């Protein structure tokens, strides 16, 4: 495994930590700044909105710059944002720090995925993306308990100082270990199908030209729907555990860690499988997620089944992520803007799924309703992905893909 991939994974770990740890720190932060829980919640929702905006805006603004230099700049922005949060004298400064840190999120994973795949042979590109995203999935497992533990012992500011330090290490690692020019040129190594890795699109006009591809839009749609289904169910999973499964509130933390372990396993297994047959892997992963959510709704009253199913929910939920990213960038001919748009699509899906899940609960359908709603949304993504896979086999689409 190239050392540059380790540096990218460390960056992903730091960015994931700052996204997730705030959930375990909200009561302390709200008390420290004397703000309401709803106001403190903007530290989460404001972050998510900034991710969606920053993914497109920063990627477009840096289209002509060397990708390694852009990654270094993005991690530097991340460090500044977390430093602002660590020293914030007031709530508005704290919110500003969160927004600044979030701006780099989408672009880092979008551009970083292109750099990661350039460090290995094309037939291993999905595995390379999975390694980079391993940092994010690990942060999902450790983020909330890490924030709660550090915050309880040393205060919430200490958690942001720790993330700032991780950001500095990632910055140094990317600067030292990622080769100059990574992700800039077409890889000469051929895949098993005789195709080389796509050359990166040069310039902003070329970046936007990538969105003329129907396959790019189908993949972005499938991404938004799959994330929407999974996180629509996940947003209310604590209520499902306690109100339906009979778990105590203290059990929720370790159950979420089981889900996080599923994310880690699914990410790595899905990356390897996608390198063998990407579209088949994506269809099966999405189908597995839809079935898991539906069965979870039926068996949520069983404690044993809930543990198994929340693990499978994480596994199938992230098994398609590496393949989705390499698919969208392949059909976008290496356009970083398309890779970042994939991150934006996932965040839009998160918001849509959470909203629909909340509507189902408000309508009095119970705390298993978000699971069924999620299953329905993911089932639509299965159809979209199956259509995309079928069309990709047509001579016209294959010619487009090879251009």
XYZ file of N, CA and C in Angstrom, residues 48-218:
513
model
N -23.095 20.362 7.889
C -23.567 19.568 6.748
C -23.854 20.454 5.533
N -24.478 21.604 5.763
C -24.762 22.512 4.651
C -23.469 23.035 4.022
N -22.478 23.327 4.843
C -21.196 23.819 4.336
C -20.473 22.760 3.521
N -20.637 21.495 3.911
C -20.031 20.402 3.138
C -20.597 20.396 1.724
N -21.925 20.499 1.617
C -22.568 20.452 0.305
C -22.137 21.625 -0.573
N -22.033 22.822 0.023
C -21.629 24.011 -0.740
C -20.144 23.961 -1.078
N -19.320 23.654 -0.088
C -17.870 23.654 -0.294
C -17.408 22.628 -1.296
N -18.085 21.476 -1.340
C -17.683 20.417 -2.266
C -17.657 20.916 -3.701
N -18.661 21.690 -4.088
C -18.735 22.194 -5.450
C -17.889 23.456 -5.612
N -18.041 24.400 -4.682
C -17.404 25.715 -4.841
C -15.880 25.620 -4.836
N -15.310 24.922 -3.870
C -13.846 24.851 -3.777
C -13.252 23.999 -4.893
N -13.933 22.930 -5.265
C -13.426 22.102 -6.363
C -13.419 22.892 -7.669
N -14.482 23.653 -7.906
C -14.543 24.474 -9.123
C -13.478 25.564 -9.097
N -13.279 26.176 -7.936
C -12.320 27.283 -7.823
C -10.876 26.829 -8.000
N -10.611 25.560 -7.719
C -9.225 25.056 -7.791
C -9.011 24.126 -8.973
N -9.894 24.197 -9.975
C -9.872 23.238 -11.084
C -8.536 23.186 -11.805
N -7.836 24.306 -11.929
C -6.597 24.344 -12.710
C -5.342 24.193 -11.849
N -5.500 24.027 -10.550
C -4.342 23.925 -9.662
C -3.906 22.469 -9.513
N -2.623 22.220 -9.221
C -2.157 20.843 -8.984
C -2.917 20.204 -7.830
N -3.312 18.974 -8.006
C -4.188 18.335 -7.023
C -3.507 18.122 -5.670
N -2.234 17.831 -5.656
C -1.549 17.692 -4.377
C -1.559 19.016 -3.631
N -1.288 20.095 -4.325
C -1.288 21.417 -3.691
C -2.674 21.760 -3.161
N -3.709 21.383 -3.902
C -5.078 21.646 -3.457
C -5.370 20.871 -2.181
N -4.956 19.590 -2.136
C -5.185 18.785 -0.936
C -4.490 19.392 0.279
N -3.260 19.847 0.093
C -2.518 20.483 1.193
C -3.271 21.730 1.666
N -3.751 22.534 0.719
C -4.505 23.728 1.077
C -5.801 23.403 1.800
N -6.492 22.338 1.364
C -7.750 21.953 1.999
C -7.526 21.494 3.441
N -6.467 20.707 3.659
C -6.182 20.260 5.027
C -5.756 21.441 5.896
N -5.046 22.406 5.307
C -4.680 23.613 6.054
C -5.942 24.369 6.479
N -6.930 24.441 5.584
C -8.204 25.078 5.911
C -8.902 24.330 7.038
N -8.824 23.023 6.993
C -9.392 22.174 8.047
C -8.742 22.466 9.396
N -7.416 22.602 9.392
C -6.685 22.901 10.630
C -7.129 24.253 11.185
N -7.222 25.255 10.321
C -7.640 26.597 10.752
C -9.044 26.555 11.358
N -9.968 25.832 10.713
C -11.333 25.749 11.213
C -11.410 25.124 12.588
N -10.687 24.033 12.806
C -10.714 23.375 14.114
C -9.976 24.182 15.172
N -8.943 24.902 14.751
C -8.249 25.788 15.684
C -9.192 26.897 16.161
N -9.972 27.452 15.221
C -10.971 28.460 15.596
C -11.968 27.897 16.606
N -12.410 26.662 16.381
C -13.357 26.036 17.305
C -12.724 25.821 18.676
N -11.450 25.434 18.703
C -10.775 25.141 19.966
C -10.616 26.389 20.832
N -10.387 27.539 20.208
C -10.121 28.769 20.977
C -11.313 29.716 20.980
N -12.435 29.302 20.397
C -13.581 30.207 20.210
C -14.007 30.880 21.516
N -14.029 32.216 21.537
C -14.475 32.923 22.740
C -15.996 33.052 22.820
N -16.682 32.779 21.693
C -18.130 32.947 21.650
C -18.737 31.924 20.696
N -20.067 31.769 20.785
C -20.757 30.822 19.924
C -20.629 31.158 18.436
N -20.766 32.434 18.017
C -20.608 32.743 16.595
C -19.241 32.347 16.048
N -18.179 32.519 16.832
C -16.839 32.122 16.382
C -16.748 30.602 16.282
N -17.375 29.924 17.226
C -17.410 28.455 17.190
C -18.115 27.979 15.921
N -19.251 28.590 15.601
C -19.985 28.219 14.396
C -19.162 28.515 13.149
N -18.452 29.653 13.152
C -17.585 29.992 12.024
C -16.503 28.939 11.840
N -15.915 28.485 12.946
C -14.894 27.441 12.863
C -15.435 26.163 12.257
N -16.656 25.795 12.635
C -17.276 24.597 12.081
C -17.504 24.742 10.572
N -17.965 25.927 10.164
C -18.234 26.171 8.743
C -16.937 26.117 7.944
N -15.871 26.748 8.462
C -14.579 26.751 7.769
C -14.046 25.328 7.631
N -14.120 24.552 8.707
C -13.638 23.164 8.657
C -14.445 22.336 7.668
N -15.751 22.612 7.581
C -16.621 21.818 6.708
C -16.394 22.106 5.243
N -15.945 23.313 4.921
C -15.782 23.678 3.514
C -14.833 22.743 2.783
N -13.851 22.202 3.496
C -12.853 21.346 2.846
C -13.325 19.909 2.691
N -14.375 19.525 3.417
C -14.782 18.123 3.525
C -15.034 17.473 2.160
N -15.996 18.033 1.420
C -16.371 17.421 0.152
C -15.266 17.429 -0.875
N -14.548 18.552 -0.981
C -13.462 18.642 -1.956
C -12.324 17.696 -1.604
N -12.050 17.544 -0.311
C -10.963 16.635 0.085
C -11.259 15.214 -0.369
N -12.468 14.745 -0.109
C -12.793 13.370 -0.492
C -12.971 13.225 -2.005
N -13.468 14.275 -2.655
C -13.602 14.218 -4.107
C -12.252 14.196 -4.802
N -11.400 15.183 -4.519
C -10.080 15.260 -5.142
C -9.179 14.161 -4.601
N -9.285 13.887 -3.295
C -8.450 12.839 -2.696
C -8.696 11.479 -3.305
N -9.961 11.195 -3.682
C -10.252 9.894 -4.288
C -9.561 9.757 -5.637
N -9.455 10.857 -6.392
C -8.761 10.827 -7.678
C -7.258 10.642 -7.489
N -6.715 11.310 -6.472
C -5.293 11.147 -6.180
C -5.017 9.730 -5.692
N -5.892 9.202 -4.843
C -5.703 7.852 -4.308
C -5.668 6.812 -5.421
N -6.592 6.904 -6.360
C -6.640 5.914 -7.428
C -5.449 6.034 -8.372
N -4.830 7.221 -8.429
C -3.664 7.408 -9.293
C -2.402 6.785 -8.701
N -2.452 6.437 -7.415
C -1.276 5.874 -6.749
C -1.143 4.370 -6.947
N -2.178 3.745 -7.549
C -2.159 2.294 -7.752
C -2.504 1.990 -9.203
N -2.365 0.739 -9.584
C -2.769 0.305 -10.917
C -4.285 0.448 -11.055
N -4.793 0.756 -12.264
C -6.228 0.985 -12.447
C -7.115 -0.156 -11.958
N -6.634 -1.390 -12.041
C -7.472 -2.499 -11.593
C -7.620 -2.555 -10.073
N -6.913 -1.682 -9.358
C -7.026 -1.624 -7.895
C -7.589 -0.286 -7.427
N -8.192 0.473 -8.334
C -8.596 1.840 -8.004
C -9.685 1.893 -6.934
N -10.652 0.982 -6.967
C -11.711 1.009 -5.956
C -11.160 0.659 -4.585
N -10.188 -0.260 -4.541
C -9.557 -0.595 -3.264
C -8.785 0.591 -2.712
N -8.133 1.346 -3.598
C -7.394 2.528 -3.147
C -8.339 3.563 -2.547
N -9.480 3.769 -3.199
C -10.480 4.703 -2.664
C -11.011 4.193 -1.327
N -11.198 2.881 -1.212
C -11.677 2.305 0.045
C -10.680 2.547 1.179
N -9.386 2.443 0.874
C -8.366 2.696 1.904
C -8.459 4.142 2.380
N -8.606 5.084 1.443
C -8.726 6.482 1.845
C -9.972 6.699 2.701
N -11.075 6.071 2.319
C -12.321 6.229 3.074
C -12.314 5.420 4.372
N -11.337 4.527 4.546
C -11.246 3.779 5.802
C -11.074 4.724 6.981
N -10.359 5.842 6.760
C -10.208 6.827 7.825
C -11.550 7.405 8.230
N -12.414 7.699 7.250
C -13.733 8.247 7.540
C -14.603 7.234 8.272
N -14.587 5.981 7.824
C -15.422 4.967 8.481
C -14.934 4.688 9.895
N -13.611 4.709 10.104
C -13.082 4.519 11.455
C -13.497 5.679 12.358
N -13.511 6.875 11.808
C -13.952 8.041 12.577
C -15.416 7.913 12.961
N -16.208 7.272 12.106
C -17.615 7.061 12.408
C -17.767 6.157 13.629
N -16.859 5.176 13.754
C -16.891 4.273 14.903
C -16.441 4.999 16.168
N -15.373 5.790 16.051
C -14.730 6.376 17.231
C -15.149 7.802 17.535
N -15.762 8.496 16.554
C -15.998 9.927 16.692
C -16.788 10.329 17.919
N -18.017 9.794 18.063
C -18.862 10.189 19.184
C -18.263 9.759 20.522
N -17.842 8.481 20.695
C -17.233 8.126 21.985
C -15.940 8.891 22.265
N -15.149 9.182 21.208
C -13.919 9.965 21.396
C -14.251 11.357 21.925
N -15.216 12.017 21.300
C -15.597 13.350 21.742
C -16.132 13.343 23.161
N -16.991 12.348 23.468
C -17.573 12.286 24.810
C -16.507 12.013 25.866
N -15.566 11.104 25.570
C -14.533 10.744 26.541
C -13.576 11.906 26.794
N -13.041 12.489 25.730
C -12.108 13.608 25.877
C -12.807 14.802 26.517
N -14.046 15.057 26.084
C -14.784 16.184 26.633
C -15.052 16.031 28.117
N -15.359 14.800 28.546
C -15.643 14.557 29.947
C -14.400 14.727 30.810
N -13.247 14.329 30.292
C -12.016 14.368 31.100
C -11.316 15.718 31.053
N -11.271 16.323 29.869
C -10.461 17.542 29.718
C -11.249 18.729 29.148
N -12.529 18.551 28.911
C -13.332 19.642 28.373
C -13.456 19.555 26.863
N -14.520 20.167 26.328
C -14.804 20.022 24.902
C -13.727 20.650 24.021
N -13.041 21.690 24.531
C -12.004 22.327 23.716
C -10.848 21.374 23.445
N -10.573 20.483 24.389
C -9.467 19.537 24.219
C -9.706 18.626 23.020
N -10.983 18.280 22.773
C -11.301 17.419 21.631
C -10.934 18.112 20.318
N -11.206 19.406 20.233
C -10.886 20.136 19.004
C -9.382 20.389 18.877
N -8.691 20.528 20.005
C -7.226 20.613 19.937
C -6.640 19.302 19.400
N -7.211 18.173 19.840
C -6.729 16.864 19.377
C -6.958 16.706 17.871
N -8.130 17.128 17.388
C -8.414 17.030 15.951
C -7.500 17.961 15.163
N -7.219 19.141 15.724
C -6.285 20.069 15.077
C -4.914 19.428 14.915
N -4.462 18.726 15.954
C -3.161 18.043 15.891
C -3.157 16.951 14.825
N -4.266 16.205 14.730
C -4.370 15.175 13.693
C -4.310 15.826 12.312
N -4.952 16.985 12.177
C -4.916 17.707 10.911
C -3.511 18.129 10.532
N -2.737 18.577 11.507
C -1.344 18.970 11.238
C -0.530 17.767 10.777
N -0.728 16.607 11.431
C -0.016 15.390 11.017
C -0.408 14.982 9.600
N -1.701 15.069 9.287
C -2.158 14.721 7.935
C -1.579 15.687 6.907
N -1.516 16.952 7.258
C -0.952 17.962 6.362
C 0.499 17.641 6.038
N 1.270 17.314 7.073
C 2.672 16.966 6.868
C 2.808 15.679 6.064
N 1.940 14.705 6.354
C 2.008 13.424 5.650
C 1.687 13.556 4.172
N 0.648 14.310 3.835
C 0.289 14.501 2.426
C 1.389 15.261 1.690
N 1.938 16.295 2.339
C 3.007 17.076 1.716
C 4.241 16.230 1.451
N 4.539 15.294 2.364
C 5.773 14.519 2.256
C 5.604 13.217 1.471
N 4.427 12.586 1.553
C 4.279 11.224 1.048
C 3.500 11.102 -0.257
N 2.626 12.063 -0.552
C 1.900 12.012 -1.829
C 2.819 12.556 -2.919
N 3.067 11.784 -3.972
C 3.998 12.233 -5.023
C 3.508 13.498 -5.723
N 4.440 14.342 -6.110
C 4.088 15.512 -6.910
C 3.466 15.050 -8.229
N 2.426 15.713 -8.652
C 1.775 15.350 -9.905
C 0.796 14.207 -9.785
N 0.562 13.702 -8.552
C -0.382 12.597 -8.377
C -1.771 13.021 -8.834
N -2.396 12.182 -9.637
C -3.733 12.470 -10.140
C -3.769 13.423 -11.308
N -2.591 13.808 -11.832
C -2.560 14.808 -12.905
C -2.520 14.207 -14.298
N -1.975 12.999 -14.435
C -1.796 12.423 -15.768
C -2.453 11.066 -15.863
N -2.710 10.668 -17.084
C -3.285 9.351 -17.336
C -2.290 8.257 -16.961
N -2.781 7.263 -16.205
C -1.919 6.145 -15.828
C -1.651 5.280 -17.048
N -0.385 4.887 -17.281
C -0.089 4.060 -18.441
C -0.466 2.601 -18.236
N -0.765 2.217 -16.990
C -1.095 0.829 -16.714
C -2.497 0.520 -17.190
N -2.652 -0.565 -17.896
C -3.949 -0.907 -18.467
C -4.708 -1.838 -17.538
N -6.018 -1.733 -17.546
C -6.854 -2.627 -16.761
C -7.032 -3.938 -17.512
N -7.721 -4.869 -16.830
C -7.956 -6.162 -17.458
C -8.839 -6.071 -18.683
N -9.587 -4.956 -18.818
C -10.457 -4.800 -19.983
C -9.771 -4.033 -21.094
N -8.504 -3.695 -20.897
C -7.770 -2.976 -21.914
C -7.917 -1.482 -21.846
N -8.561 -0.955 -20.789
C -8.756 0.478 -20.637
C -7.810 1.028 -19.580
N -7.269 2.207 -19.837
C -6.422 2.864 -18.851
C -7.264 3.763 -17.976
N -6.677 4.216 -16.870
C -7.365 5.128 -15.986
C -7.632 6.429 -16.735
N -8.786 7.083 -16.497
C -9.115 8.287 -17.267
C -8.195 9.452 -16.953
N -7.878 10.232 -17.970
C -7.086 11.440 -17.752
C -7.948 12.473 -17.045
N -7.396 13.224 -16.106
C -8.190 14.224 -15.411
C -8.635 15.346 -16.339
N -9.863 15.797 -16.164
C -10.368 16.916 -16.960
C -9.596 18.175 -16.592
N -9.203 18.938 -17.591
C -8.370 20.116 -17.373
C -9.201 21.382 -17.505
N -9.272 22.174 -16.430
C -9.961 23.444 -16.496
C -11.418 23.346 -16.097
N -11.999 24.491 -15.732
C -13.363 24.516 -15.227
C -14.374 24.105 -16.292
N -14.166 24.546 -17.537
C -15.100 24.189 -18.606
C -15.134 22.679 -18.820
N -13.954 22.067 -18.797
C -13.886 20.615 -18.961
C -14.539 19.900 -17.777
N -14.397 20.489 -16.579
C -15.028 19.908 -15.393
C -16.546 19.858 -15.565
N -17.131 20.964 -16.014
C -18.582 21.009 -16.188
C -19.037 20.167 -17.379
N -18.159 20.030 -18.390
C -18.512 19.220 -19.550
C -18.772 17.769 -19.157
N -18.144 17.341 -18.061
C -18.316 15.957 -17.615
C -19.769 15.651 -17.256
N -20.533 16.696 -16.897
C -21.914 16.480 -16.485
C -22.858 16.296 -17.672
N -22.309 16.279 -18.880
C -23.136 15.946 -20.036
C -23.432 14.454 -20.083
N -22.671 13.680 -19.326
C -22.833 12.227 -19.349
C -24.064 11.802 -18.552
N -24.942 11.065 -19.214
C -26.128 10.524 -18.550
C -25.725 9.567 -17.435
N -24.634 8.843 -17.619
C -24.166 7.910 -16.593
C -23.729 8.634 -15.320
N -23.137 9.803 -15.462
C -22.751 10.589 -14.281
C -23.993 10.930 -13.459
N -25.044 11.392 -14.124
C -26.261 11.777 -13.410
C -26.958 10.583 -12.780
N -26.955 9.450 -13.471
C -27.550 8.241 -12.892
C -26.788 7.815 -11.637
